[in-house]
XYZ file of C-alpha atoms in Angstrom:
372
model
C -52.093 60.649 -98.703
C -48.679 62.123 -99.371
C -45.519 60.144 -99.975
C -42.744 61.546 -97.832
C -39.547 62.077 -99.794
C -36.938 62.554 -97.084
C -33.473 61.252 -97.961
C -33.170 57.487 -97.816
C -29.759 57.725 -96.139
C -28.485 60.758 -94.308
C -24.865 60.825 -93.159
C -23.917 62.950 -90.198
C -21.554 65.748 -91.077
C -18.324 64.707 -89.420
C -17.440 61.682 -91.620
C -17.327 63.925 -94.694
C -14.690 66.112 -93.012
C -12.565 63.186 -91.831
C -10.479 62.584 -95.021
C -9.543 66.274 -95.272
C -8.802 66.381 -91.547
C -6.472 63.381 -91.886
C -4.525 65.136 -94.656
C -4.196 68.294 -92.562
C -3.083 66.310 -89.527
C -0.469 64.558 -91.661
C 1.005 67.900 -92.760
C 0.948 69.338 -89.234
C 2.520 66.231 -87.715
C 5.265 66.167 -90.351
C 6.107 69.835 -89.800
C 5.908 69.980 -86.013
C 7.130 66.563 -84.880
C 10.235 64.463 -85.487
C 8.228 61.431 -86.671
C 10.045 59.727 -89.556
C 6.993 59.365 -91.820
C 3.323 60.302 -91.983
C 2.724 57.951 -94.899
C 0.108 55.817 -93.011
C -2.064 58.924 -92.524
C -1.797 59.924 -96.166
C -2.578 56.401 -97.322
C -5.653 56.238 -95.089
C -7.250 59.397 -96.525
C -8.659 57.952 -99.806
C -9.896 54.848 -97.988
C -11.785 57.065 -95.521
C -13.197 59.060 -98.421
C -14.639 56.029 -100.244
C -17.795 55.541 -98.075
C -18.760 59.231 -97.890
C -17.562 60.883 -101.103
C -18.446 60.457 -104.745
C -16.059 58.639 -107.080
C -14.485 61.903 -108.230
C -14.184 63.093 -104.638
C -12.470 59.873 -103.591
C -9.973 60.099 -106.457
C -9.356 63.781 -105.656
C -8.479 62.937 -102.065
C -6.078 60.269 -103.337
C -4.411 62.725 -105.727
C -4.082 65.344 -102.963
C -2.575 62.711 -100.664
C -0.122 61.785 -103.410
C 0.887 65.428 -103.962
C 1.341 65.991 -100.237
C 3.415 62.828 -99.971
C 5.553 63.949 -102.909
C 6.119 67.380 -101.382
C 6.946 65.995 -97.958
C 9.290 63.442 -99.509
C 11.459 66.223 -100.927
C 11.862 67.699 -97.439
C 13.185 64.421 -96.059
C 16.785 64.189 -97.023
C 17.337 60.609 -95.839
C 14.569 58.959 -97.961
C 15.931 56.532 -100.527
C 14.533 56.356 -104.027
C 13.194 52.853 -103.409
C 11.368 53.958 -100.268
C 9.995 56.973 -102.087
C 8.675 54.798 -104.914
C 7.081 52.380 -102.435
C 5.211 55.241 -100.773
C 4.156 56.640 -104.141
C 2.940 53.280 -105.442
C 1.145 52.454 -102.176
C -0.927 55.646 -102.248
C -1.787 55.017 -105.914
C -2.851 51.418 -105.194
C -4.920 52.423 -102.149
C -6.602 55.186 -104.152
C -7.557 52.683 -106.851
C -8.891 50.279 -104.226
C -10.798 53.119 -102.570
C -12.355 54.017 -105.935
C -13.449 50.384 -106.447
C -14.871 50.292 -102.903
C -16.715 53.534 -103.596
C -18.378 52.075 -106.697
C -19.371 48.872 -104.896
C -20.914 50.812 -102.014
C -22.698 53.188 -104.388
C -24.172 50.229 -106.261
C -25.352 48.630 -103.008
C -26.928 51.903 -101.853
C -28.733 52.300 -105.169
C -29.986 48.736 -105.061
C -31.283 49.235 -101.525
C -32.862 52.544 -102.552
C -34.594 50.945 -105.538
C -35.824 48.007 -103.468
C -37.136 50.323 -100.763
C -38.917 52.460 -103.321
C -40.637 49.366 -104.725
C -41.600 48.263 -101.220
C -42.898 51.740 -100.410
C -44.856 51.898 -103.670
C -46.528 48.576 -102.863
C -47.285 49.781 -99.351
C -48.795 53.019 -100.646
C -50.870 51.068 -103.173
C -52.264 48.934 -100.348
C -53.102 51.858 -98.079
C -56.189 53.865 -98.999
C -55.791 57.458 -100.110
C -57.212 59.631 -97.352
C -59.647 62.331 -98.472
C -58.985 65.824 -97.180
C -62.394 66.015 -95.534
C -64.437 63.265 -93.887
C -67.634 64.255 -92.115
C -66.862 67.094 -89.701
C -63.105 66.496 -89.807
C -60.160 67.630 -91.926
C -57.896 64.643 -92.581
C -54.265 64.001 -93.567
C -52.046 60.920 -93.633
C -48.379 60.242 -94.225
C -46.177 57.180 -94.584
C -42.410 57.013 -94.025
C -40.445 53.899 -94.974
C -37.578 52.736 -92.794
C -34.074 53.687 -93.908
C -32.644 50.222 -93.273
C -35.504 48.073 -94.495
C -36.383 46.882 -97.965
C -39.407 44.803 -96.945
C -43.059 45.752 -97.087
C -44.318 46.622 -93.634
C -47.568 45.996 -91.774
C -48.519 49.593 -90.955
C -52.025 50.654 -91.932
C -54.629 53.340 -91.399
C -58.210 53.793 -92.533
C -61.067 56.253 -92.112
C -64.743 55.797 -92.977
C -67.786 58.039 -92.709
C -71.088 56.556 -91.507
C -74.486 58.277 -91.221
C -73.835 58.893 -87.523
C -70.090 59.278 -87.115
C -66.588 59.069 -88.543
C -64.675 55.911 -87.732
C -60.946 55.506 -88.087
C -58.271 52.948 -87.348
C -54.508 52.873 -87.230
C -52.738 49.561 -86.733
C -49.409 47.787 -87.023
C -49.344 44.128 -88.049
C -46.473 42.087 -86.689
C -43.763 41.279 -89.207
C -42.922 42.344 -92.749
C -43.211 40.981 -96.244
C -46.087 39.561 -98.258
C -47.602 37.832 -95.251
C -47.961 41.165 -93.464
C -49.435 42.753 -96.598
C -52.058 40.025 -96.887
C -53.055 40.600 -93.290
C -53.159 44.353 -93.840
C -55.482 43.899 -96.819
C -57.801 41.645 -94.866
C -57.862 43.966 -91.867
C -58.683 46.952 -94.065
C -61.525 45.095 -95.752
C -62.913 43.851 -92.440
C -62.706 47.333 -90.920
C -64.563 49.043 -93.783
C -67.295 46.413 -93.708
C -67.641 46.483 -89.931
C -67.459 50.284 -89.702
C -70.317 50.613 -92.170
C -72.702 48.030 -90.751
C -71.867 47.318 -87.100
C -73.206 49.924 -84.636
C -70.973 49.285 -81.604
C -67.239 50.039 -81.541
C -66.579 47.011 -79.331
C -68.474 44.858 -81.838
C -66.143 46.170 -84.567
C -63.208 45.046 -82.425
C -64.793 41.615 -82.055
C -65.140 41.316 -85.827
C -61.482 42.253 -86.360
C -60.442 39.815 -83.637
C -62.336 37.013 -85.394
C -60.449 37.836 -88.587
C -57.048 37.724 -86.874
C -57.933 34.394 -85.270
C -58.732 33.013 -88.745
C -55.415 34.357 -90.035
C -53.578 32.543 -87.257
C -55.532 29.347 -87.906
C -54.575 29.479 -91.580
C -50.895 30.039 -90.802
C -49.758 26.568 -89.797
C -46.110 27.531 -89.562
C -44.385 30.528 -88.078
C -45.125 32.666 -85.033
C -48.616 33.846 -84.161
C -49.727 36.974 -85.992
C -51.141 39.950 -84.137
C -51.715 43.660 -84.656
C -51.682 46.563 -82.250
C -54.450 49.011 -83.106
C -56.406 52.096 -82.134
C -60.034 52.390 -83.245
C -61.823 55.728 -82.922
C -65.367 56.925 -83.425
C -66.138 60.652 -83.700
C -69.845 61.579 -83.777
C -71.009 63.889 -86.532
C -71.254 66.861 -84.193
C -67.481 66.532 -83.757
C -67.633 67.033 -80.014
C -66.159 63.800 -78.660
C -63.713 60.986 -79.302
C -64.636 57.408 -78.454
C -61.535 55.272 -78.495
C -60.428 51.658 -78.096
C -56.676 51.073 -77.676
C -55.374 47.562 -78.283
C -51.744 47.718 -77.193
C -50.930 50.604 -79.566
C -49.049 53.884 -78.930
C -51.486 56.423 -77.509
C -52.724 59.116 -79.922
C -51.898 62.745 -79.144
C -54.507 65.483 -78.858
C -53.101 68.901 -79.790
C -55.006 71.926 -78.513
C -53.917 75.443 -77.569
C -50.218 74.678 -77.945
C -50.226 71.520 -75.869
C -50.009 67.875 -76.935
C -51.626 65.403 -74.543
C -51.517 61.598 -74.910
C -54.923 59.929 -74.765
C -54.025 57.029 -72.520
C -56.498 54.128 -72.201
C -58.114 53.589 -68.815
C -57.145 49.914 -68.958
C -54.658 47.989 -71.150
C -56.040 45.632 -73.807
C -54.358 42.858 -75.758
C -53.600 43.402 -79.464
C -55.809 41.953 -82.179
C -55.080 38.265 -82.635
C -54.243 37.676 -78.972
C -57.776 37.914 -77.600
C -57.795 34.179 -76.918
C -55.234 34.802 -74.168
C -57.905 36.234 -71.899
C -59.208 39.534 -73.238
C -62.676 40.470 -71.977
C -64.784 43.181 -73.601
C -62.512 46.106 -74.344
C -63.201 49.435 -72.628
C -64.313 52.399 -74.740
C -62.804 55.638 -73.486
C -64.408 59.016 -74.133
C -62.479 62.261 -74.633
C -63.560 65.766 -75.551
C -62.591 67.066 -78.992
C -62.464 70.880 -78.794
C -62.779 73.210 -81.753
C -59.480 73.671 -83.591
C -58.004 70.591 -81.907
C -55.987 68.040 -83.885
C -55.758 64.347 -83.111
C -52.514 62.669 -84.267
C -52.359 58.884 -84.604
C -49.155 57.000 -85.437
C -47.485 53.615 -85.418
C -44.518 52.743 -83.228
C -41.992 53.553 -85.960
C -42.346 57.175 -84.835
C -41.788 56.765 -81.087
C -39.199 53.992 -81.437
C -36.975 56.095 -83.687
C -33.639 56.944 -82.054
C -31.003 59.616 -82.311
C -27.280 58.846 -82.629
C -27.082 58.291 -78.852
C -29.903 55.732 -78.853
C -32.494 57.992 -77.198
C -36.077 57.427 -78.341
C -37.947 60.197 -80.121
C -40.705 61.887 -78.122
C -43.166 63.812 -80.322
C -44.882 65.556 -77.384
C -42.371 68.429 -76.910
C -42.374 69.301 -80.603
C -46.153 69.115 -80.946
C -46.523 71.310 -77.852
C -44.901 74.228 -79.677
C -46.896 76.810 -81.644
C -47.790 75.111 -84.920
C -49.830 76.128 -87.957
C -53.325 74.697 -88.032
C -54.216 71.932 -90.421
C -53.512 68.186 -90.124
C -51.267 67.999 -93.199
C -49.048 70.882 -92.087
C -48.721 69.362 -88.618
C -47.707 65.937 -89.959
C -45.172 67.463 -92.363
C -43.636 69.499 -89.536
C -43.544 66.419 -87.284
C -41.788 64.304 -89.925
C -39.298 67.082 -90.605
C -38.458 67.180 -86.890
C -38.172 63.375 -86.855
C -35.722 63.504 -89.776
C -33.645 66.110 -87.967
C -33.653 64.082 -84.747
C -32.676 60.759 -86.345
C -30.515 62.265 -89.116
C -32.720 60.392 -91.582
C -32.050 56.933 -90.129
C -35.483 55.467 -89.390
C -35.310 51.884 -88.131
C -38.974 51.003 -88.693
C -41.789 52.161 -90.939
C -44.019 54.913 -89.588
C -47.625 55.545 -90.601
C -49.332 58.703 -89.378
C -52.844 60.097 -89.599
C -54.182 63.382 -88.237
C -57.702 64.768 -88.031
C -58.641 68.333 -87.113
C -61.991 69.620 -85.932
C -62.380 72.965 -87.719
C -63.615 75.938 -85.725
C -66.843 76.165 -87.742
C -68.127 72.707 -86.791
C -71.390 73.021 -84.903
C -74.744 71.435 -84.501
C -75.741 67.830 -85.073
C -76.811 65.225 -82.581
C -75.278 61.895 -81.814
C -77.384 58.872 -82.671
C -76.491 55.739 -80.704
C -73.763 54.533 -83.065
C -71.714 53.078 -80.225
C -72.107 52.355 -76.509
C -70.724 54.784 -73.975
C -67.930 53.375 -71.853
């Protein structure tokens, strides 16, 4: 597993140009118009610089505003000394206040950054480190923490090799904080135990459902806990994908330059909500061609938005020509996500990808799970 180190906060470009633009507008307005004073524009420049510049940059903007105000004051013949001193003092005071504001905001950003890094470190300690090869599959996983959150999330993934197949799960537990982490730990333990000893994929789901029902029974207060999840079984010959989708975003199968969502044939309730009327979940079968890559992810990926509020769709990007290899594909996908959202991710995103190499051949499937 690789920790993604994209910037915690990414400002769009235009705010950094705004203080300089205000100073230029002040000069242009003073030269070309009969307005009596452009002092409000000059005074606003250091305040605008405080959120987006460093301390030295903020002070520099204030000094430049002061110099411009001094120069323009000499060109105004009807400005009294008292008025001139008021303008001078006002820009100095606002620059000092802007510098203080800059330091306060920088401290808050650092505190949030440190808290998020601790939360991410705990999350990464909880999640298992994915090996690069499991059975017939090449494997990679990534985790991206939300830009606006400092709480530990409920995203998880796991992969386990059995004598007959490779089983994997990606899930998203409702909520954040230590309660979500406890549930994540219990789900991971239950999955590894069930994946190793229970032959049927639907029976694995039943075992995980029993666990979530116990979690809800133990939680006397607060809303009911649940987890969306996808469970997958790939036989050792690597030829097929058997999948159960429990209210989770559909995985994407990338092959020959096209990304196709593997939609379930019928919707199923998330783990923990089976008492609301879920019958036996359907197991869908899909073909896994040579050189194909299966990408699984939590909803933090597809619920990410750009500055206009439009959700991110990974299908167009993953349908472009991409290098082979699950790790390279996930890195490219996260780089595109960062570009699209300008680094502002509203929810955690966990991703896992598996690739069937072109040299996989042979092997027979032994009844490790029922056909749908």
